[in-house]
Tab-separated table of C-alpha atoms and ligand atoms in Angstrom:
chain	number	residue	atom	x	y	z
A	23	UNK	CA	111.148	105.427	105.309
A	24	UNK	CA	112.880	108.712	104.594
A	25	UNK	CA	111.603	111.940	103.000
A	26	UNK	CA	112.128	111.809	99.233
A	27	UNK	CA	114.522	114.363	97.762
A	28	UNK	CA	111.662	115.724	95.724
A	29	UNK	CA	109.283	116.279	98.597
A	30	UNK	CA	111.964	118.133	100.522
A	31	UNK	CA	112.413	120.358	97.499
A	32	UNK	CA	108.807	121.208	96.897
A	33	UNK	CA	108.612	123.866	99.619
A	34	UNK	CA	111.598	125.782	98.255
A	35	UNK	CA	110.852	125.249	94.584
A	36	UNK	CA	107.337	126.598	94.825
A	37	UNK	CA	108.531	130.083	95.806
A	38	UNK	CA	107.398	132.403	92.972
A	39	UNK	CA	110.854	133.778	92.136
A	40	UNK	CA	112.199	130.304	91.448
A	41	UNK	CA	111.907	128.585	88.100
A	42	UNK	CA	111.207	125.033	89.129
A	43	UNK	CA	112.465	122.338	86.775
A	44	UNK	CA	111.984	119.942	89.731
A	45	UNK	CA	108.391	118.914	90.474
A	46	UNK	CA	106.972	116.625	87.805
A	47	UNK	CA	103.427	118.004	87.886
A	48	UNK	CA	101.233	117.904	84.789
A	49	UNK	CA	99.927	121.203	83.353
A	50	UNK	CA	96.312	120.736	84.472
A	51	UNK	CA	95.427	124.360	83.595
A	52	UNK	CA	95.229	123.148	79.978
A	53	UNK	CA	91.995	121.331	80.851
A	54	UNK	CA	88.714	123.092	80.007
A	55	UNK	CA	88.144	123.815	83.691
A	56	UNK	CA	84.742	125.463	83.284
A	57	UNK	CA	83.390	122.534	81.303
A	58	UNK	CA	84.808	120.068	83.833
A	59	UNK	CA	83.261	122.113	86.663
A	60	UNK	CA	79.824	122.028	85.010
A	61	UNK	CA	80.214	118.305	84.396
A	62	UNK	CA	81.023	117.637	88.072
A	63	UNK	CA	78.006	119.700	89.206
A	64	UNK	CA	75.736	117.707	86.889
A	65	UNK	CA	77.329	114.465	88.109
A	66	UNK	CA	76.512	115.199	91.749
A	67	UNK	CA	72.998	116.419	90.925
A	68	UNK	CA	72.106	113.377	88.837
A	69	UNK	CA	74.264	110.565	90.281
A	70	UNK	CA	75.180	111.868	93.715
A	71	UNK	CA	73.781	108.747	95.402
A	72	UNK	CA	76.492	106.648	93.683
A	73	UNK	CA	79.272	109.262	93.462
A	74	UNK	CA	79.077	109.912	97.220
A	75	UNK	CA	78.689	106.271	98.275
A	76	UNK	CA	81.131	103.391	98.868
A	77	UNK	CA	81.719	101.101	95.903
A	78	UNK	CA	83.342	97.729	95.063
A	79	UNK	CA	86.993	97.378	96.081
A	80	UNK	CA	88.005	96.446	92.534
A	81	UNK	CA	86.543	99.705	91.244
A	82	UNK	CA	83.531	100.787	89.207
A	83	UNK	CA	82.717	98.307	86.427
A	84	UNK	CA	81.854	100.902	83.755
A	85	UNK	CA	85.103	102.731	84.503
A	86	UNK	CA	87.040	99.470	84.175
A	87	UNK	CA	85.446	98.965	80.736
A	88	UNK	CA	86.476	102.485	79.761
A	89	UNK	CA	89.999	101.853	81.041
A	90	UNK	CA	90.191	98.885	78.614
A	91	UNK	CA	89.111	101.238	75.805
A	92	UNK	CA	91.867	103.720	76.765
A	93	UNK	CA	94.493	100.970	76.855
A	94	UNK	CA	93.411	99.697	73.429
A	95	UNK	CA	94.816	102.970	71.982
A	96	UNK	CA	98.238	101.455	72.721
A	97	UNK	CA	97.335	97.961	71.581
A	98	UNK	CA	96.727	96.489	75.031
A	99	UNK	CA	93.853	93.986	74.975
A	100	UNK	CA	92.471	93.439	78.466
A	101	UNK	CA	89.209	92.399	80.081
A	102	UNK	CA	87.554	94.640	82.703
A	103	UNK	CA	87.810	91.672	85.142
A	104	UNK	CA	91.616	91.962	85.002
A	105	UNK	CA	91.545	95.675	85.972
A	106	UNK	CA	91.814	96.944	89.543
A	107	UNK	CA	91.212	100.678	90.044
A	108	UNK	CA	93.702	102.233	92.478
A	109	UNK	CA	94.364	105.572	94.135
A	110	UNK	CA	96.816	106.671	91.439
A	111	UNK	CA	99.246	104.146	90.070
A	112	UNK	CA	101.314	104.945	93.158
A	113	UNK	CA	98.904	102.885	95.234
A	114	UNK	CA	99.211	100.022	92.745
A	115	UNK	CA	103.010	100.159	93.236
A	116	UNK	CA	102.541	100.029	96.990
A	117	UNK	CA	100.068	97.136	96.870
A	118	UNK	CA	102.129	95.080	94.435
A	119	UNK	CA	105.208	95.490	96.628
A	120	UNK	CA	103.202	94.658	99.751
A	121	UNK	CA	101.925	91.465	98.087
A	122	UNK	CA	105.201	90.184	96.731
A	123	UNK	CA	108.073	91.484	98.799
A	124	UNK	CA	109.388	90.116	102.075
A	125	UNK	CA	112.175	92.052	103.779
A	126	UNK	CA	115.477	91.384	101.988
A	127	UNK	CA	113.917	90.210	98.708
A	128	UNK	CA	115.455	91.657	95.584
A	129	UNK	CA	113.594	93.919	93.157
A	130	UNK	CA	115.285	94.661	89.867
A	131	UNK	CA	114.816	98.237	88.679
A	132	UNK	CA	116.316	100.439	86.031
A	133	UNK	CA	119.215	102.734	86.893
A	134	UNK	CA	117.895	105.364	87.492
A	135	UNK	CA	114.298	104.599	88.620
A	136	UNK	CA	111.141	106.519	89.480
A	137	UNK	CA	111.547	107.883	93.005
A	138	UNK	CA	108.018	106.922	94.129
A	139	UNK	CA	108.611	103.299	93.183
A	140	UNK	CA	111.915	103.301	95.125
A	141	UNK	CA	109.997	104.715	98.093
A	142	UNK	CA	107.469	101.880	97.966
A	143	UNK	CA	110.247	99.286	97.649
A	144	UNK	CA	112.099	100.785	100.623
A	145	UNK	CA	108.922	100.835	102.733
A	146	UNK	CA	108.679	97.040	102.433
A	147	UNK	CA	112.459	96.597	102.882
A	148	UNK	CA	113.095	95.319	99.387
A	149	UNK	CA	116.685	95.353	98.209
A	150	UNK	CA	116.845	97.171	94.901
A	151	UNK	CA	119.388	95.930	92.363
A	152	UNK	CA	119.730	98.483	89.574
A	153	UNK	CA	120.036	97.412	85.927
A	154	UNK	CA	121.783	99.840	83.543
A	155	UNK	CA	120.044	101.623	80.669
A	156	UNK	CA	121.343	103.485	77.633
A	157	UNK	CA	119.604	105.828	75.148
A	158	UNK	CA	117.483	102.849	74.034
A	159	UNK	CA	116.304	101.983	77.542
A	160	UNK	CA	116.957	98.908	79.646
A	161	UNK	CA	119.842	96.783	78.322
A	162	UNK	CA	118.647	93.166	77.923
A	163	UNK	CA	122.168	91.701	78.354
A	164	UNK	CA	122.630	93.669	81.565
A	165	UNK	CA	119.260	92.386	82.769
A	166	UNK	CA	120.311	88.786	82.062
A	167	UNK	CA	123.604	89.326	83.872
A	168	UNK	CA	121.864	90.863	86.903
A	169	UNK	CA	119.439	87.927	87.151
A	170	UNK	CA	122.339	85.457	86.943
A	171	UNK	CA	124.418	87.298	89.506
A	172	UNK	CA	121.637	87.720	92.062
A	173	UNK	CA	120.416	84.125	91.606
A	174	UNK	CA	123.965	82.791	92.014
A	175	UNK	CA	124.140	84.672	95.337
A	176	UNK	CA	121.123	82.610	96.446
A	177	UNK	CA	118.846	85.657	96.724
A	178	UNK	CA	115.210	85.765	95.619
A	179	UNK	CA	114.183	88.227	92.929
A	180	UNK	CA	110.499	89.125	93.182
A	181	UNK	CA	110.051	91.194	90.030
A	182	UNK	CA	111.497	93.569	87.483
A	183	UNK	CA	110.118	97.111	87.760
A	184	UNK	CA	110.337	99.022	84.481
A	185	UNK	CA	109.026	102.200	82.806
A	186	UNK	CA	109.549	101.298	79.129
A	187	UNK	CA	108.075	104.438	77.573
A	188	UNK	CA	109.190	108.045	78.235
A	189	UNK	CA	111.057	107.146	81.371
A	190	UNK	CA	110.898	109.090	84.615
A	191	UNK	CA	113.586	110.354	85.246
A	192	UNK	CA	115.821	109.218	82.333
A	193	UNK	CA	113.670	110.522	79.446
A	194	UNK	CA	114.492	107.437	77.302
A	195	UNK	CA	112.255	104.809	75.725
A	196	UNK	CA	112.822	101.089	75.467
A	197	UNK	CA	113.512	100.422	71.759
A	198	UNK	CA	111.071	98.264	69.819
A	199	UNK	CA	113.848	95.761	69.093
A	200	UNK	CA	114.521	95.310	72.832
A	201	UNK	CA	110.932	94.879	74.018
A	202	UNK	CA	110.559	91.219	73.004
A	203	UNK	CA	114.070	90.495	74.285
A	204	UNK	CA	113.362	91.921	77.750
A	205	UNK	CA	110.234	89.791	77.916
A	206	UNK	CA	112.148	86.724	76.755
A	207	UNK	CA	114.814	87.195	79.428
A	208	UNK	CA	112.172	87.548	82.154
A	209	UNK	CA	110.135	84.638	80.919
A	210	UNK	CA	113.213	82.404	80.846
A	211	UNK	CA	113.974	83.337	84.433
A	212	UNK	CA	110.333	83.019	85.514
A	213	UNK	CA	110.431	86.664	86.545
A	214	UNK	CA	107.318	88.831	86.883
A	215	UNK	CA	107.454	92.223	85.119
A	216	UNK	CA	105.828	95.312	86.633
A	217	UNK	CA	105.316	97.632	83.650
A	218	UNK	CA	104.604	101.204	84.771
A	219	UNK	CA	103.181	103.240	81.874
A	220	UNK	CA	101.715	106.579	82.962
A	221	UNK	CA	103.164	108.521	79.985
A	222	UNK	CA	102.457	106.051	77.150
A	223	UNK	CA	99.877	108.256	75.416
A	224	UNK	CA	102.082	111.341	75.658
A	225	UNK	CA	104.474	110.513	72.844
A	226	UNK	CA	105.634	113.306	70.549
A	227	UNK	CA	106.546	111.301	67.460
A	228	UNK	CA	104.292	108.996	65.450
A	229	UNK	CA	102.467	106.077	66.971
A	230	UNK	CA	103.512	104.969	70.440
A	231	UNK	CA	105.454	101.711	70.886
A	232	UNK	CA	103.288	98.842	72.061
A	233	UNK	CA	103.652	98.266	75.795
A	234	UNK	CA	105.063	94.956	77.052
A	235	UNK	CA	101.552	93.975	78.218
A	236	UNK	CA	100.360	94.219	74.594
A	237	UNK	CA	102.782	91.408	73.746
A	238	UNK	CA	101.881	88.962	76.499
A	239	UNK	CA	98.968	88.459	78.901
A	240	UNK	CA	100.956	86.501	81.451
A	241	UNK	CA	104.000	87.511	83.334
A	242	UNK	CA	103.265	91.254	83.215
A	243	UNK	CA	101.393	93.434	85.680
A	244	UNK	CA	100.594	96.665	83.879
A	245	UNK	CA	100.108	99.960	85.721
A	246	UNK	CA	98.228	102.890	84.184
A	247	UNK	CA	97.094	106.282	85.391
A	248	UNK	CA	94.818	109.206	84.497
A	249	UNK	CA	97.160	111.599	86.304
A	250	UNK	CA	98.836	112.781	83.108
A	251	UNK	CA	96.029	112.324	80.589
A	252	UNK	CA	93.228	113.839	82.689
A	253	UNK	CA	94.139	115.197	86.144
A	254	UNK	CA	96.599	114.101	88.825
A	255	UNK	CA	94.368	115.493	91.587
A	256	UNK	CA	91.672	112.899	90.895
A	257	UNK	CA	94.101	110.181	92.022
A	258	UNK	CA	92.719	107.522	89.687
A	259	UNK	CA	95.067	104.849	88.354
A	260	UNK	CA	94.824	101.149	87.729
A	261	UNK	CA	96.585	97.798	87.540
A	262	UNK	CA	95.953	95.058	85.012
A	263	UNK	CA	96.983	91.713	86.430
A	264	UNK	CA	96.523	87.973	85.836
A	265	UNK	CA	93.604	86.578	87.929
A	266	UNK	CA	95.659	85.264	90.870
A	267	UNK	CA	97.510	88.568	91.327
A	268	UNK	CA	94.327	90.576	90.733
A	269	UNK	CA	92.593	88.772	93.583
A	270	UNK	CA	95.418	89.600	95.981
A	271	UNK	CA	95.441	93.212	94.771
A	272	UNK	CA	91.732	93.573	95.525
A	273	UNK	CA	92.218	92.136	99.036
A	274	UNK	CA	95.210	94.380	99.717
A	275	UNK	CA	93.353	97.434	98.372
A	276	UNK	CA	90.377	96.637	100.572
A	277	UNK	CA	92.510	96.575	103.673
A	278	UNK	CA	94.204	99.829	102.671
A	279	UNK	CA	91.286	102.019	101.538
A	280	UNK	CA	88.092	99.832	101.483
A	281	UNK	CA	87.485	101.079	97.945
A	282	UNK	CA	88.899	103.770	95.702
A	283	UNK	CA	87.025	107.095	95.857
A	284	UNK	CA	83.658	106.774	94.074
A	285	UNK	CA	83.549	110.527	93.464
A	286	UNK	CA	86.874	110.507	91.587
A	287	UNK	CA	86.000	107.348	89.663
A	288	UNK	CA	82.648	108.647	88.528
A	289	UNK	CA	84.211	111.959	87.582
A	290	UNK	CA	86.640	110.096	85.312
A	291	UNK	CA	83.765	107.935	83.993
A	292	UNK	CA	81.702	111.010	83.188
A	293	UNK	CA	84.679	112.841	81.688
A	294	UNK	CA	85.441	109.900	79.394
A	295	UNK	CA	81.813	109.615	78.266
A	296	UNK	CA	80.954	113.330	77.812
A	297	UNK	CA	84.181	115.268	77.119
A	298	UNK	CA	86.459	115.185	74.033
A	299	UNK	CA	89.210	113.316	75.915
A	300	UNK	CA	91.116	112.109	72.871
A	301	UNK	CA	91.451	115.701	71.612
A	302	UNK	CA	92.477	116.778	75.099
A	303	UNK	CA	95.289	114.218	75.134
A	304	UNK	CA	96.387	115.610	71.776
A	305	UNK	CA	96.385	119.113	73.296
A	306	UNK	CA	98.556	117.890	76.183
A	307	UNK	CA	100.882	116.137	73.804
A	308	UNK	CA	101.389	119.260	71.684
A	309	UNK	CA	101.860	121.436	74.746
A	310	UNK	CA	104.481	119.097	76.216
A	311	UNK	CA	106.247	118.758	72.880
A	312	UNK	CA	106.596	122.556	72.639
A	313	UNK	CA	108.032	122.615	76.186
A	314	UNK	CA	110.386	119.722	75.474
A	315	UNK	CA	111.620	121.631	72.402
A	316	UNK	CA	112.121	124.801	74.463
A	317	UNK	CA	114.183	122.858	76.979
A	318	UNK	CA	116.350	121.080	74.389
A	319	UNK	CA	116.991	124.322	72.501
A	320	UNK	CA	117.945	126.129	75.695
A	321	UNK	CA	120.251	123.291	76.800
A	322	UNK	CA	121.966	123.227	73.399
A	323	UNK	CA	122.392	127.000	73.323
A	324	UNK	CA	123.499	127.559	76.914
A	325	UNK	CA	124.915	124.577	78.806
A	326	UNK	CA	128.724	124.525	79.112
A	327	UNK	CA	130.650	121.744	77.393
A	328	UNK	CA	130.991	118.549	79.403
A	329	UNK	CA	127.206	118.366	79.917
A	330	UNK	CA	125.070	115.816	78.089
A	331	UNK	CA	121.335	115.132	78.141
A	332	UNK	CA	118.721	112.766	76.814
A	333	UNK	CA	116.177	113.646	74.117
A	334	UNK	CA	112.769	112.453	75.330
A	335	UNK	CA	110.322	111.310	72.651
A	336	UNK	CA	107.446	111.822	75.104
A	337	UNK	CA	106.679	112.355	78.770
A	338	UNK	CA	107.976	115.098	81.074
A	339	UNK	CA	111.698	114.650	81.743
A	340	UNK	CA	115.229	115.348	80.509
A	341	UNK	CA	118.097	113.598	82.303
A	342	UNK	CA	121.111	115.883	82.500
A	343	UNK	CA	124.669	114.680	82.982
A	344	UNK	CA	126.886	117.318	84.579
A	345	UNK	CA	130.565	117.799	83.767
A	346	UNK	CA	132.894	115.327	85.501
A	347	UNK	CA	133.294	116.015	89.199
A	348	UNK	CA	130.229	118.259	89.701
A	349	UNK	CA	127.844	116.996	92.357
A	350	UNK	CA	124.202	117.904	91.625
A	351	UNK	CA	123.177	117.612	95.266
A	352	UNK	CA	125.996	119.797	96.543
A	353	UNK	CA	125.245	122.339	93.780
A	354	UNK	CA	121.510	122.600	94.542
A	355	UNK	CA	121.656	125.296	97.239
A	356	UNK	CA	123.664	127.485	94.839
A	357	UNK	CA	121.109	126.774	92.092
A	358	UNK	CA	118.270	127.776	94.405
A	359	UNK	CA	120.134	130.985	95.269
A	360	UNK	CA	120.249	131.586	91.520
A	361	UNK	CA	116.474	130.970	91.460
A	362	UNK	CA	116.338	127.646	89.636
A	363	UNK	CA	115.505	124.187	91.029
A	364	UNK	CA	115.965	120.642	89.759
A	365	UNK	CA	116.058	117.185	91.362
A	366	UNK	CA	119.550	115.790	91.971
A	367	UNK	CA	120.108	112.366	90.433
A	368	UNK	CA	120.749	110.722	93.796
A	369	UNK	CA	116.985	110.575	94.455
A	370	UNK	CA	116.584	108.036	91.671
A	371	UNK	CA	119.073	105.435	92.890
A	372	UNK	CA	118.522	103.154	95.849
A	373	UNK	CA	122.290	103.022	96.462
A	374	UNK	CA	122.852	106.799	96.650
A	375	UNK	CA	124.736	107.037	93.350
A	376	UNK	CA	123.683	109.416	90.542
A	377	UNK	CA	125.269	112.578	91.977
A	378	UNK	CA	126.559	113.530	88.547
A	379	UNK	CA	123.023	113.820	87.177
A	380	UNK	CA	119.973	116.013	87.528
A	381	UNK	CA	116.372	115.522	86.468
A	382	UNK	CA	114.886	118.475	84.607
A	383	UNK	CA	111.102	118.559	84.198
A	384	UNK	CA	109.471	120.676	81.473
A	385	UNK	CA	105.788	119.888	81.972
A	386	UNK	CA	104.747	122.781	84.231
A	387	UNK	CA	106.786	125.956	83.384
A	388	UNK	CA	106.041	127.897	80.205
A	389	UNK	CA	108.556	127.736	77.318
A	390	UNK	CA	109.902	131.175	78.333
A	391	UNK	CA	110.299	130.115	81.940
A	392	UNK	CA	112.054	126.938	80.777
A	393	UNK	CA	114.591	128.974	78.763
A	394	UNK	CA	115.140	131.292	81.719
A	395	UNK	CA	115.495	128.335	84.086
A	396	UNK	CA	118.103	126.666	81.856
A	397	UNK	CA	119.941	130.014	81.497
A	398	UNK	CA	120.182	130.264	85.297
A	399	UNK	CA	121.219	126.635	85.613
A	400	UNK	CA	123.911	127.040	82.937
A	401	UNK	CA	125.257	129.995	84.924
A	402	UNK	CA	125.441	127.907	88.076
A	403	UNK	CA	127.257	125.061	86.293
A	404	UNK	CA	129.666	127.563	84.712
A	405	UNK	CA	130.398	129.033	88.123
A	406	UNK	CA	131.074	125.533	89.520
A	407	UNK	CA	133.503	124.839	86.692
A	408	UNK	CA	135.328	128.105	87.288
A	409	UNK	CA	135.521	127.401	91.000
A	410	UNK	CA	137.002	123.991	90.317
A	411	UNK	CA	139.571	125.421	87.919
A	412	UNK	CA	140.668	128.082	90.383
A	413	UNK	CA	140.562	126.095	93.575
A	414	UNK	CA	140.917	122.552	92.277
A	415	UNK	CA	144.708	122.376	92.758
A	416	UNK	CA	144.386	123.828	96.299
A	417	UNK	CA	141.597	121.450	97.201
A	418	UNK	CA	143.558	118.502	95.870
A	419	UNK	CA	146.679	119.520	97.802
A	420	UNK	CA	144.719	119.772	101.043
A	421	UNK	CA	142.623	116.678	100.453
B	513	PMP	N1	104.965	105.954	87.936
B	513	PMP	C1	105.695	106.912	87.341
B	513	PMP	C2	106.805	106.515	86.439
B	513	PMP	C3	105.398	108.263	87.592
B	513	PMP	O1	106.151	109.201	86.993
B	513	PMP	C4	104.335	108.618	88.470
B	513	PMP	C5	103.991	110.020	88.776
B	513	PMP	N2	105.039	110.905	88.902
B	513	PMP	C6	103.632	107.558	89.050
B	513	PMP	C7	103.954	106.249	88.754
B	513	PMP	C8	102.477	107.802	90.021
B	513	PMP	O2	101.446	108.444	89.391
B	513	PMP	P1	99.990	108.525	89.998
B	513	PMP	O3	100.008	107.919	91.364
B	513	PMP	O4	99.667	109.972	90.015
B	513	PMP	O5	99.138	107.736	89.054
């Protein structure tokens, strides 16, 4: 295990003079904090004996029913028996990997992939094989080819890990036309799909695309989270899995944490039954759309030519491609000196590639801060380009 690039950055990026486009934290201040505070006080006064007690390892039954209601907004039909409540979806990722992966097994994952998933895969010594994406998400033909190649090498693939909607970090969404095809490819190969969908309800345009789990009950383990739709600090997420996998998940969760926190679960349960949570998700969606727009406008207005970026239709992230030859990791100290932070692309690849990219997150800073952050970043990229023009020939001559 090694420190993730993001964690190492947090200390620096949280200094007040720095505009952080790194992070990835939701804007929890948009919650009605007074109302939530009153609700929590009432919860402890009236149900403290349950909220402060151990509970079942699979999670609170009423909460699992409510989770099924939340998932139905995206067209996922699931039974509360199939749901396992976890400590954030991060714990679900850890447990799934622990259950399935032996050292040296292959996990297929998009290129790039969510850094926390890569961390879990590394902790269990999985070998990640990346599958390319384009603006429409994972490329089914590339997935097929990767399965063929790895199988021909005699290696075992345990699952495909994918974030089909509003990808972290790539900011792209798997096109409707590709969703059935990805499932077909995996089904043909007998490959389990781990569908990670924490941003599904945070789409900016029209109705969200149906998750893979809405199209098939078998062959997909679905991961959800309240981190972005309610509050990340509660650490409540879940997995929906076929019975055999669910049983193993419950056993693995029991050995890790006995049970998820009753206090957090009952807080979510109470929030979903007494607060206007659908309207609150709409508020989040509008807030993030405004911030996405601020970022895209600033990038268009200020980034030097040679840069390119994705246009997210939801979620928190823009994936920036830097001009040829600029290394995002090497540039970071100069960016921090110019009071802007981002996450270099290398954090999102198991093989250390991705240096030509950066992840920019717009969920936490205000629109004005976003514009200022992009202005500073554009200045840093400009300076890199100038440096290369002036010293490039010298550097090349001297190796
Ligand atoms: N998956 C993805 C794609 C994420 O972006 C995150 C949070 N950054 C997680 C899982 C973990 O979320 P949590 O543990 O807070 O539910």
